[in-house]
Amino acid sequence: EYLIKAINLFKKEVTQITINIYEKQGFNIIEVLTWKNIRLTFDNSVKQLAQHLDAQYKVTQDNELCVFKSIQSMK
C-alpha cells in the first residue's frame, strides 16, 4: 500500500517513472524517480502510513530530476 501511494504521487504529474526497491544492511529502501522537476503533494494518508511502518522518507528535486526515497527497517 505504501509503494502504491508513492507511485500515485507521481502518476498525477508524469507518464514515466523508475522504481528501485532493494535491501541494504537490514533496511528496505524504496526509490521512485522521474526526469521532470515536479512538486509532490503528500496527503495525511502517506504520512500516517510512513509513521505506521516506522519509515523515513524525503523528496529531492534538482533541475530535471525528482526523487522520492524511503527507508524502513526490515525488522
PDB file of N, CA, C and O in Angstrom:
ATOM      1  N   GLU A   1       0.833  -1.200   0.000  1.00  0.00           N
ATOM      2  CA  GLU A   1       0.000   0.000   0.000  1.00  0.00           C
ATOM      3  C   GLU A   1       0.878   1.265   0.000  1.00  0.00           C
ATOM      4  O   GLU A   1       0.572   2.225  -0.687  1.00  0.00           O
ATOM      5  N   TYR A   2       1.943   1.225   0.764  1.00  0.00           N
ATOM      6  CA  TYR A   2       2.849   2.380   0.857  1.00  0.00           C
ATOM      7  C   TYR A   2       3.468   2.695  -0.500  1.00  0.00           C
ATOM      8  O   TYR A   2       3.501   3.849  -0.937  1.00  0.00           O
ATOM      9  N   LEU A   3       3.949   1.672  -1.192  1.00  0.00           N
ATOM     10  CA  LEU A   3       4.548   1.855  -2.508  1.00  0.00           C
ATOM     11  C   LEU A   3       3.521   2.379  -3.509  1.00  0.00           C
ATOM     12  O   LEU A   3       3.815   3.273  -4.294  1.00  0.00           O
ATOM     13  N   ILE A   4       2.324   1.861  -3.461  1.00  0.00           N
ATOM     14  CA  ILE A   4       1.266   2.326  -4.379  1.00  0.00           C
ATOM     15  C   ILE A   4       0.951   3.792  -4.138  1.00  0.00           C
ATOM     16  O   ILE A   4       0.783   4.560  -5.084  1.00  0.00           O
ATOM     17  N   LYS A   5       0.905   4.205  -2.896  1.00  0.00           N
ATOM     18  CA  LYS A   5       0.662   5.626  -2.598  1.00  0.00           C
ATOM     19  C   LYS A   5       1.791   6.503  -3.141  1.00  0.00           C
ATOM     20  O   LYS A   5       1.550   7.575  -3.679  1.00  0.00           O
ATOM     21  N   ALA A   6       3.036   6.032  -3.004  1.00  0.00           N
ATOM     22  CA  ALA A   6       4.174   6.791  -3.536  1.00  0.00           C
ATOM     23  C   ALA A   6       4.079   6.897  -5.055  1.00  0.00           C
ATOM     24  O   ALA A   6       4.305   7.966  -5.633  1.00  0.00           O
ATOM     25  N   ILE A   7       3.742   5.815  -5.711  1.00  0.00           N
ATOM     26  CA  ILE A   7       3.588   5.824  -7.175  1.00  0.00           C
ATOM     27  C   ILE A   7       2.484   6.779  -7.583  1.00  0.00           C
ATOM     28  O   ILE A   7       2.624   7.540  -8.542  1.00  0.00           O
ATOM     29  N   ASN A   8       1.383   6.762  -6.865  1.00  0.00           N
ATOM     30  CA  ASN A   8       0.258   7.643  -7.203  1.00  0.00           C
ATOM     31  C   ASN A   8       0.611   9.118  -7.079  1.00  0.00           C
ATOM     32  O   ASN A   8       0.043   9.957  -7.783  1.00  0.00           O
ATOM     33  N   LEU A   9       1.553   9.468  -6.205  1.00  0.00           N
ATOM     34  CA  LEU A   9       2.006  10.854  -6.107  1.00  0.00           C
ATOM     35  C   LEU A   9       2.595  11.315  -7.443  1.00  0.00           C
ATOM     36  O   LEU A   9       2.367  12.429  -7.887  1.00  0.00           O
ATOM     37  N   PHE A  10       3.359  10.431  -8.066  1.00  0.00           N
ATOM     38  CA  PHE A  10       3.987  10.748  -9.349  1.00  0.00           C
ATOM     39  C   PHE A  10       3.006  10.650 -10.502  1.00  0.00           C
ATOM     40  O   PHE A  10       3.071  11.417 -11.451  1.00  0.00           O
ATOM     41  N   LYS A  11       2.111   9.683 -10.418  1.00  0.00           N
ATOM     42  CA  LYS A  11       1.186   9.385 -11.518  1.00  0.00           C
ATOM     43  C   LYS A  11       0.347  10.597 -11.922  1.00  0.00           C
ATOM     44  O   LYS A  11       0.015  10.762 -13.091  1.00  0.00           O
ATOM     45  N   LYS A  12       0.069  11.456 -10.983  1.00  0.00           N
ATOM     46  CA  LYS A  12      -0.722  12.655 -11.271  1.00  0.00           C
ATOM     47  C   LYS A  12       0.034  13.653 -12.135  1.00  0.00           C
ATOM     48  O   LYS A  12      -0.551  14.481 -12.804  1.00  0.00           O
ATOM     49  N   GLU A  13       1.376  13.572 -12.112  1.00  0.00           N
ATOM     50  CA  GLU A  13       2.205  14.592 -12.750  1.00  0.00           C
ATOM     51  C   GLU A  13       2.977  14.135 -13.982  1.00  0.00           C
ATOM     52  O   GLU A  13       3.298  14.946 -14.834  1.00  0.00           O
ATOM     53  N   VAL A  14       3.322  12.852 -14.060  1.00  0.00           N
ATOM     54  CA  VAL A  14       4.200  12.373 -15.137  1.00  0.00           C
ATOM     55  C   VAL A  14       3.679  11.062 -15.721  1.00  0.00           C
ATOM     56  O   VAL A  14       2.848  10.382 -15.128  1.00  0.00           O
ATOM     57  N   THR A  15       4.217  10.698 -16.878  1.00  0.00           N
ATOM     58  CA  THR A  15       3.814   9.455 -17.526  1.00  0.00           C
ATOM     59  C   THR A  15       4.868   8.359 -17.413  1.00  0.00           C
ATOM     60  O   THR A  15       4.600   7.211 -17.731  1.00  0.00           O
ATOM     61  N   GLN A  16       6.076   8.697 -16.965  1.00  0.00           N
ATOM     62  CA  GLN A  16       7.132   7.704 -16.860  1.00  0.00           C
ATOM     63  C   GLN A  16       7.900   7.884 -15.555  1.00  0.00           C
ATOM     64  O   GLN A  16       8.330   8.995 -15.226  1.00  0.00           O
ATOM     65  N   ILE A  17       8.074   6.767 -14.811  1.00  0.00           N
ATOM     66  CA  ILE A  17       8.834   6.776 -13.566  1.00  0.00           C
ATOM     67  C   ILE A  17       9.750   5.551 -13.535  1.00  0.00           C
ATOM     68  O   ILE A  17       9.556   4.594 -14.268  1.00  0.00           O
ATOM     69  N   THR A  18      10.729   5.602 -12.661  1.00  0.00           N
ATOM     70  CA  THR A  18      11.607   4.468 -12.391  1.00  0.00           C
ATOM     71  C   THR A  18      11.436   4.110 -10.918  1.00  0.00           C
ATOM     72  O   THR A  18      11.433   4.996 -10.063  1.00  0.00           O
ATOM     73  N   ILE A  19      11.310   2.810 -10.629  1.00  0.00           N
ATOM     74  CA  ILE A  19      11.143   2.340  -9.260  1.00  0.00           C
ATOM     75  C   ILE A  19      12.291   1.398  -8.919  1.00  0.00           C
ATOM     76  O   ILE A  19      12.554   0.449  -9.653  1.00  0.00           O
ATOM     77  N   ASN A  20      12.966   1.683  -7.827  1.00  0.00           N
ATOM     78  CA  ASN A  20      14.033   0.808  -7.310  1.00  0.00           C
ATOM     79  C   ASN A  20      13.645   0.381  -5.906  1.00  0.00           C
ATOM     80  O   ASN A  20      13.335   1.233  -5.059  1.00  0.00           O
ATOM     81  N   ILE A  21      13.684  -0.923  -5.659  1.00  0.00           N
ATOM     82  CA  ILE A  21      13.422  -1.457  -4.320  1.00  0.00           C
ATOM     83  C   ILE A  21      14.567  -2.408  -3.997  1.00  0.00           C
ATOM     84  O   ILE A  21      14.845  -3.332  -4.774  1.00  0.00           O
ATOM     85  N   TYR A  22      15.225  -2.154  -2.876  1.00  0.00           N
ATOM     86  CA  TYR A  22      16.338  -3.025  -2.512  1.00  0.00           C
ATOM     87  C   TYR A  22      16.531  -3.027  -1.002  1.00  0.00           C
ATOM     88  O   TYR A  22      15.988  -2.186  -0.286  1.00  0.00           O
ATOM     89  N   GLU A  23      17.296  -4.018  -0.545  1.00  0.00           N
ATOM     90  CA  GLU A  23      17.604  -4.162   0.868  1.00  0.00           C
ATOM     91  C   GLU A  23      19.089  -3.873   1.068  1.00  0.00           C
ATOM     92  O   GLU A  23      19.930  -4.286   0.273  1.00  0.00           O
ATOM     93  N   LYS A  24      19.385  -3.111   2.102  1.00  0.00           N
ATOM     94  CA  LYS A  24      20.772  -2.788   2.402  1.00  0.00           C
ATOM     95  C   LYS A  24      20.946  -2.731   3.913  1.00  0.00           C
ATOM     96  O   LYS A  24      20.265  -1.943   4.584  1.00  0.00           O
ATOM     97  N   GLN A  25      21.802  -3.566   4.429  1.00  0.00           N
ATOM     98  CA  GLN A  25      22.146  -3.597   5.849  1.00  0.00           C
ATOM     99  C   GLN A  25      20.917  -3.629   6.749  1.00  0.00           C
ATOM    100  O   GLN A  25      20.818  -2.895   7.730  1.00  0.00           O
ATOM    101  N   GLY A  26      19.955  -4.471   6.419  1.00  0.00           N
ATOM    102  CA  GLY A  26      18.763  -4.643   7.253  1.00  0.00           C
ATOM    103  C   GLY A  26      17.681  -3.596   7.042  1.00  0.00           C
ATOM    104  O   GLY A  26      16.713  -3.546   7.792  1.00  0.00           O
ATOM    105  N   PHE A  27      17.828  -2.774   6.024  1.00  0.00           N
ATOM    106  CA  PHE A  27      16.834  -1.757   5.727  1.00  0.00           C
ATOM    107  C   PHE A  27      16.247  -1.976   4.336  1.00  0.00           C
ATOM    108  O   PHE A  27      16.963  -2.355   3.406  1.00  0.00           O
ATOM    109  N   ASN A  28      14.965  -1.739   4.213  1.00  0.00           N
ATOM    110  CA  ASN A  28      14.276  -1.784   2.929  1.00  0.00           C
ATOM    111  C   ASN A  28      14.274  -0.362   2.364  1.00  0.00           C
ATOM    112  O   ASN A  28      13.840   0.573   3.038  1.00  0.00           O
ATOM    113  N   ILE A  29      14.754  -0.200   1.143  1.00  0.00           N
ATOM    114  CA  ILE A  29      14.853   1.123   0.535  1.00  0.00           C
ATOM    115  C   ILE A  29      13.998   1.152  -0.722  1.00  0.00           C
ATOM    116  O   ILE A  29      14.098   0.269  -1.571  1.00  0.00           O
ATOM    117  N   ILE A  30      13.155   2.154  -0.816  1.00  0.00           N
ATOM    118  CA  ILE A  30      12.282   2.354  -1.974  1.00  0.00           C
ATOM    119  C   ILE A  30      12.636   3.696  -2.597  1.00  0.00           C
ATOM    120  O   ILE A  30      12.683   4.711  -1.894  1.00  0.00           O
ATOM    121  N   GLU A  31      12.883   3.694  -3.900  1.00  0.00           N
ATOM    122  CA  GLU A  31      13.130   4.931  -4.632  1.00  0.00           C
ATOM    123  C   GLU A  31      12.166   4.993  -5.811  1.00  0.00           C
ATOM    124  O   GLU A  31      12.022   4.026  -6.545  1.00  0.00           O
ATOM    125  N   VAL A  32      11.501   6.123  -5.944  1.00  0.00           N
ATOM    126  CA  VAL A  32      10.659   6.388  -7.112  1.00  0.00           C
ATOM    127  C   VAL A  32      11.171   7.695  -7.694  1.00  0.00           C
ATOM    128  O   VAL A  32      11.295   8.694  -6.987  1.00  0.00           O
ATOM    129  N   LEU A  33      11.514   7.683  -8.994  1.00  0.00           N
ATOM    130  CA  LEU A  33      12.076   8.898  -9.573  1.00  0.00           C
ATOM    131  C   LEU A  33      11.575   9.136 -10.987  1.00  0.00           C
ATOM    132  O   LEU A  33      11.122   8.228 -11.670  1.00  0.00           O
ATOM    133  N   THR A  34      11.668  10.392 -11.383  1.00  0.00           N
ATOM    134  CA  THR A  34      11.305  10.802 -12.731  1.00  0.00           C
ATOM    135  C   THR A  34      12.242  11.910 -13.179  1.00  0.00           C
ATOM    136  O   THR A  34      12.831  12.600 -12.353  1.00  0.00           O
ATOM    137  N   TRP A  35      12.365  12.040 -14.476  1.00  0.00           N
ATOM    138  CA  TRP A  35      13.249  13.063 -15.031  1.00  0.00           C
ATOM    139  C   TRP A  35      12.455  14.295 -15.412  1.00  0.00           C
ATOM    140  O   TRP A  35      12.521  14.802 -16.503  1.00  0.00           O
ATOM    141  N   LYS A  36      11.695  14.774 -14.455  1.00  0.00           N
ATOM    142  CA  LYS A  36      10.928  16.006 -14.621  1.00  0.00           C
ATOM    143  C   LYS A  36      10.823  16.635 -13.245  1.00  0.00           C
ATOM    144  O   LYS A  36      10.497  15.954 -12.273  1.00  0.00           O
ATOM    145  N   ASN A  37      11.108  17.899 -13.141  1.00  0.00           N
ATOM    146  CA  ASN A  37      11.016  18.582 -11.864  1.00  0.00           C
ATOM    147  C   ASN A  37       9.550  18.879 -11.569  1.00  0.00           C
ATOM    148  O   ASN A  37       8.933  19.702 -12.233  1.00  0.00           O
ATOM    149  N   ILE A  38       8.992  18.165 -10.598  1.00  0.00           N
ATOM    150  CA  ILE A  38       7.585  18.329 -10.240  1.00  0.00           C
ATOM    151  C   ILE A  38       7.477  18.627  -8.748  1.00  0.00           C
ATOM    152  O   ILE A  38       8.406  18.403  -7.989  1.00  0.00           O
ATOM    153  N   ARG A  39       6.355  19.127  -8.343  1.00  0.00           N
ATOM    154  CA  ARG A  39       6.104  19.416  -6.934  1.00  0.00           C
ATOM    155  C   ARG A  39       5.157  18.333  -6.399  1.00  0.00           C
ATOM    156  O   ARG A  39       4.012  18.257  -6.805  1.00  0.00           O
ATOM    157  N   LEU A  40       5.670  17.458  -5.534  1.00  0.00           N
ATOM    158  CA  LEU A  40       4.853  16.391  -4.969  1.00  0.00           C
ATOM    159  C   LEU A  40       4.086  16.903  -3.761  1.00  0.00           C
ATOM    160  O   LEU A  40       4.636  17.624  -2.932  1.00  0.00           O
ATOM    161  N   THR A  41       2.833  16.510  -3.667  1.00  0.00           N
ATOM    162  CA  THR A  41       1.984  16.904  -2.550  1.00  0.00           C
ATOM    163  C   THR A  41       1.606  15.661  -1.757  1.00  0.00           C
ATOM    164  O   THR A  41       1.016  14.736  -2.307  1.00  0.00           O
ATOM    165  N   PHE A  42       1.976  15.642  -0.491  1.00  0.00           N
ATOM    166  CA  PHE A  42       1.697  14.499   0.365  1.00  0.00           C
ATOM    167  C   PHE A  42       0.420  14.740   1.150  1.00  0.00           C
ATOM    168  O   PHE A  42       0.264  15.780   1.773  1.00  0.00           O
ATOM    169  N   ASP A  43      -0.473  13.746   1.130  1.00  0.00           N
ATOM    170  CA  ASP A  43      -1.651  13.864   1.984  1.00  0.00           C
ATOM    171  C   ASP A  43      -1.368  13.121   3.295  1.00  0.00           C
ATOM    172  O   ASP A  43      -0.339  12.472   3.462  1.00  0.00           O
ATOM    173  N   ASN A  44      -2.285  13.237   4.233  1.00  0.00           N
ATOM    174  CA  ASN A  44      -2.078  12.641   5.549  1.00  0.00           C
ATOM    175  C   ASN A  44      -1.957  11.129   5.506  1.00  0.00           C
ATOM    176  O   ASN A  44      -1.286  10.537   6.350  1.00  0.00           O
ATOM    177  N   SER A  45      -2.580  10.475   4.528  1.00  0.00           N
ATOM    178  CA  SER A  45      -2.527   9.014   4.488  1.00  0.00           C
ATOM    179  C   SER A  45      -1.109   8.517   4.238  1.00  0.00           C
ATOM    180  O   SER A  45      -0.703   7.502   4.790  1.00  0.00           O
ATOM    181  N   VAL A  46      -0.340   9.222   3.424  1.00  0.00           N
ATOM    182  CA  VAL A  46       1.051   8.840   3.178  1.00  0.00           C
ATOM    183  C   VAL A  46       1.868   9.028   4.457  1.00  0.00           C
ATOM    184  O   VAL A  46       2.628   8.147   4.860  1.00  0.00           O
ATOM    185  N   LYS A  47       1.674  10.142   5.115  1.00  0.00           N
ATOM    186  CA  LYS A  47       2.408  10.421   6.346  1.00  0.00           C
ATOM    187  C   LYS A  47       2.050   9.418   7.446  1.00  0.00           C
ATOM    188  O   LYS A  47       2.921   8.928   8.161  1.00  0.00           O
ATOM    189  N   GLN A  48       0.764   9.088   7.564  1.00  0.00           N
ATOM    190  CA  GLN A  48       0.331   8.136   8.581  1.00  0.00           C
ATOM    191  C   GLN A  48       0.863   6.736   8.307  1.00  0.00           C
ATOM    192  O   GLN A  48       1.280   6.027   9.226  1.00  0.00           O
ATOM    193  N   LEU A  49       0.841   6.332   7.045  1.00  0.00           N
ATOM    194  CA  LEU A  49       1.359   5.022   6.684  1.00  0.00           C
ATOM    195  C   LEU A  49       2.871   4.949   6.934  1.00  0.00           C
ATOM    196  O   LEU A  49       3.377   3.942   7.430  1.00  0.00           O
ATOM    197  N   ALA A  50       3.595   5.996   6.618  1.00  0.00           N
ATOM    198  CA  ALA A  50       5.032   6.037   6.896  1.00  0.00           C
ATOM    199  C   ALA A  50       5.293   5.925   8.394  1.00  0.00           C
ATOM    200  O   ALA A  50       6.199   5.195   8.817  1.00  0.00           O
ATOM    201  N   GLN A  51       4.491   6.604   9.196  1.00  0.00           N
ATOM    202  CA  GLN A  51       4.624   6.513  10.649  1.00  0.00           C
ATOM    203  C   GLN A  51       4.356   5.094  11.121  1.00  0.00           C
ATOM    204  O   GLN A  51       5.083   4.560  11.949  1.00  0.00           O
ATOM    205  N   HIS A  52       3.288   4.487  10.594  1.00  0.00           N
ATOM    206  CA  HIS A  52       2.915   3.128  10.978  1.00  0.00           C
ATOM    207  C   HIS A  52       4.037   2.134  10.649  1.00  0.00           C
ATOM    208  O   HIS A  52       4.308   1.214  11.418  1.00  0.00           O
ATOM    209  N   LEU A  53       4.697   2.327   9.508  1.00  0.00           N
ATOM    210  CA  LEU A  53       5.780   1.441   9.084  1.00  0.00           C
ATOM    211  C   LEU A  53       7.122   1.828   9.686  1.00  0.00           C
ATOM    212  O   LEU A  53       8.120   1.168   9.446  1.00  0.00           O
ATOM    213  N   ASP A  54       7.137   2.900  10.454  1.00  0.00           N
ATOM    214  CA  ASP A  54       8.365   3.463  11.007  1.00  0.00           C
ATOM    215  C   ASP A  54       9.359   3.757   9.886  1.00  0.00           C
ATOM    216  O   ASP A  54      10.544   3.439   9.970  1.00  0.00           O
ATOM    217  N   ALA A  55       8.848   4.357   8.821  1.00  0.00           N
ATOM    218  CA  ALA A  55       9.657   4.695   7.648  1.00  0.00           C
ATOM    219  C   ALA A  55      10.033   6.170   7.690  1.00  0.00           C
ATOM    220  O   ALA A  55       9.287   7.000   8.197  1.00  0.00           O
ATOM    221  N   GLN A  56      11.182   6.450   7.138  1.00  0.00           N
ATOM    222  CA  GLN A  56      11.607   7.828   6.939  1.00  0.00           C
ATOM    223  C   GLN A  56      11.692   8.055   5.442  1.00  0.00           C
ATOM    224  O   GLN A  56      12.159   7.184   4.711  1.00  0.00           O
ATOM    225  N   TYR A  57      11.210   9.207   4.983  1.00  0.00           N
ATOM    226  CA  TYR A  57      11.255   9.484   3.544  1.00  0.00           C
ATOM    227  C   TYR A  57      11.649  10.926   3.303  1.00  0.00           C
ATOM    228  O   TYR A  57      11.529  11.774   4.183  1.00  0.00           O
ATOM    229  N   LYS A  58      12.132  11.157   2.095  1.00  0.00           N
ATOM    230  CA  LYS A  58      12.440  12.525   1.693  1.00  0.00           C
ATOM    231  C   LYS A  58      12.254  12.625   0.189  1.00  0.00           C
ATOM    232  O   LYS A  58      12.293  11.642  -0.540  1.00  0.00           O
ATOM    233  N   VAL A  59      12.049  13.843  -0.262  1.00  0.00           N
ATOM    234  CA  VAL A  59      11.930  14.129  -1.681  1.00  0.00           C
ATOM    235  C   VAL A  59      13.062  15.065  -2.056  1.00  0.00           C
ATOM    236  O   VAL A  59      13.290  16.071  -1.387  1.00  0.00           O
ATOM    237  N   THR A  60      13.788  14.710  -3.103  1.00  0.00           N
ATOM    238  CA  THR A  60      14.879  15.525  -3.605  1.00  0.00           C
ATOM    239  C   THR A  60      14.517  16.000  -4.998  1.00  0.00           C
ATOM    240  O   THR A  60      14.106  15.193  -5.838  1.00  0.00           O
ATOM    241  N   GLN A  61      14.627  17.292  -5.235  1.00  0.00           N
ATOM    242  CA  GLN A  61      14.333  17.860  -6.549  1.00  0.00           C
ATOM    243  C   GLN A  61      15.527  18.693  -6.984  1.00  0.00           C
ATOM    244  O   GLN A  61      15.979  19.561  -6.257  1.00  0.00           O
ATOM    245  N   ASP A  62      16.030  18.358  -8.173  1.00  0.00           N
ATOM    246  CA  ASP A  62      17.214  19.044  -8.664  1.00  0.00           C
ATOM    247  C   ASP A  62      17.133  19.124 -10.179  1.00  0.00           C
ATOM    248  O   ASP A  62      17.167  18.090 -10.850  1.00  0.00           O
ATOM    249  N   ASN A  63      17.031  20.309 -10.707  1.00  0.00           N
ATOM    250  CA  ASN A  63      16.924  20.530 -12.153  1.00  0.00           C
ATOM    251  C   ASN A  63      15.828  19.663 -12.759  1.00  0.00           C
ATOM    252  O   ASN A  63      14.671  19.890 -12.515  1.00  0.00           O
ATOM    253  N   GLU A  64      16.178  18.658 -13.519  1.00  0.00           N
ATOM    254  CA  GLU A  64      15.191  17.825 -14.207  1.00  0.00           C
ATOM    255  C   GLU A  64      14.986  16.473 -13.537  1.00  0.00           C
ATOM    256  O   GLU A  64      14.564  15.519 -14.182  1.00  0.00           O
ATOM    257  N   LEU A  65      15.232  16.364 -12.243  1.00  0.00           N
ATOM    258  CA  LEU A  65      15.113  15.095 -11.548  1.00  0.00           C
ATOM    259  C   LEU A  65      14.322  15.278 -10.259  1.00  0.00           C
ATOM    260  O   LEU A  65      14.572  16.198  -9.496  1.00  0.00           O
ATOM    261  N   CYS A  66      13.379  14.374 -10.025  1.00  0.00           N
ATOM    262  CA  CYS A  66      12.605  14.371  -8.781  1.00  0.00           C
ATOM    263  C   CYS A  66      12.664  12.955  -8.214  1.00  0.00           C
ATOM    264  O   CYS A  66      12.329  11.988  -8.900  1.00  0.00           O
ATOM    265  N   VAL A  67      13.103  12.814  -6.952  1.00  0.00           N
ATOM    266  CA  VAL A  67      13.292  11.505  -6.333  1.00  0.00           C
ATOM    267  C   VAL A  67      12.567  11.447  -4.993  1.00  0.00           C
ATOM    268  O   VAL A  67      12.754  12.309  -4.141  1.00  0.00           O
ATOM    269  N   PHE A  68      11.732  10.413  -4.818  1.00  0.00           N
ATOM    270  CA  PHE A  68      11.141  10.072  -3.523  1.00  0.00           C
ATOM    271  C   PHE A  68      11.933   8.876  -3.012  1.00  0.00           C
ATOM    272  O   PHE A  68      12.056   7.860  -3.701  1.00  0.00           O
ATOM    273  N   LYS A  69      12.504   8.996  -1.815  1.00  0.00           N
ATOM    274  CA  LYS A  69      13.298   7.903  -1.246  1.00  0.00           C
ATOM    275  C   LYS A  69      12.806   7.618   0.164  1.00  0.00           C
ATOM    276  O   LYS A  69      12.650   8.537   0.964  1.00  0.00           O
ATOM    277  N   SER A  70      12.556   6.340   0.425  1.00  0.00           N
ATOM    278  CA  SER A  70      12.044   5.924   1.730  1.00  0.00           C
ATOM    279  C   SER A  70      12.912   4.799   2.283  1.00  0.00           C
ATOM    280  O   SER A  70      13.346   3.916   1.532  1.00  0.00           O
ATOM    281  N   ILE A  71      13.165   4.841   3.587  1.00  0.00           N
ATOM    282  CA  ILE A  71      13.960   3.817   4.260  1.00  0.00           C
ATOM    283  C   ILE A  71      13.184   3.343   5.477  1.00  0.00           C
ATOM    284  O   ILE A  71      12.704   4.150   6.277  1.00  0.00           O
ATOM    285  N   GLN A  72      13.083   2.013   5.611  1.00  0.00           N
ATOM    286  CA  GLN A  72      12.452   1.448   6.790  1.00  0.00           C
ATOM    287  C   GLN A  72      13.161   0.151   7.166  1.00  0.00           C
ATOM    288  O   GLN A  72      13.703  -0.541   6.312  1.00  0.00           O
ATOM    289  N   SER A  73      13.147  -0.160   8.445  1.00  0.00           N
ATOM    290  CA  SER A  73      13.808  -1.356   8.951  1.00  0.00           C
ATOM    291  C   SER A  73      13.081  -2.594   8.463  1.00  0.00           C
ATOM    292  O   SER A  73      11.854  -2.606   8.331  1.00  0.00           O
ATOM    293  N   MET A  74      13.831  -3.667   8.197  1.00  0.00           N
ATOM    294  CA  MET A  74      13.247  -4.939   7.772  1.00  0.00           C
ATOM    295  C   MET A  74      12.720  -5.727   8.974  1.00  0.00           C
ATOM    296  O   MET A  74      12.072  -6.741   8.791  1.00  0.00           O
ATOM    297  N   LYS A  75      12.975  -5.264  10.169  1.00  0.00           N
ATOM    298  CA  LYS A  75      12.562  -5.990  11.381  1.00  0.00           C
ATOM    299  C   LYS A  75      11.083  -5.899  11.604  1.00  0.00           C
ATOM    300  O   LYS A  75      10.404  -5.015  11.308  1.00  0.00           O
TER     301      LYS A  75
END
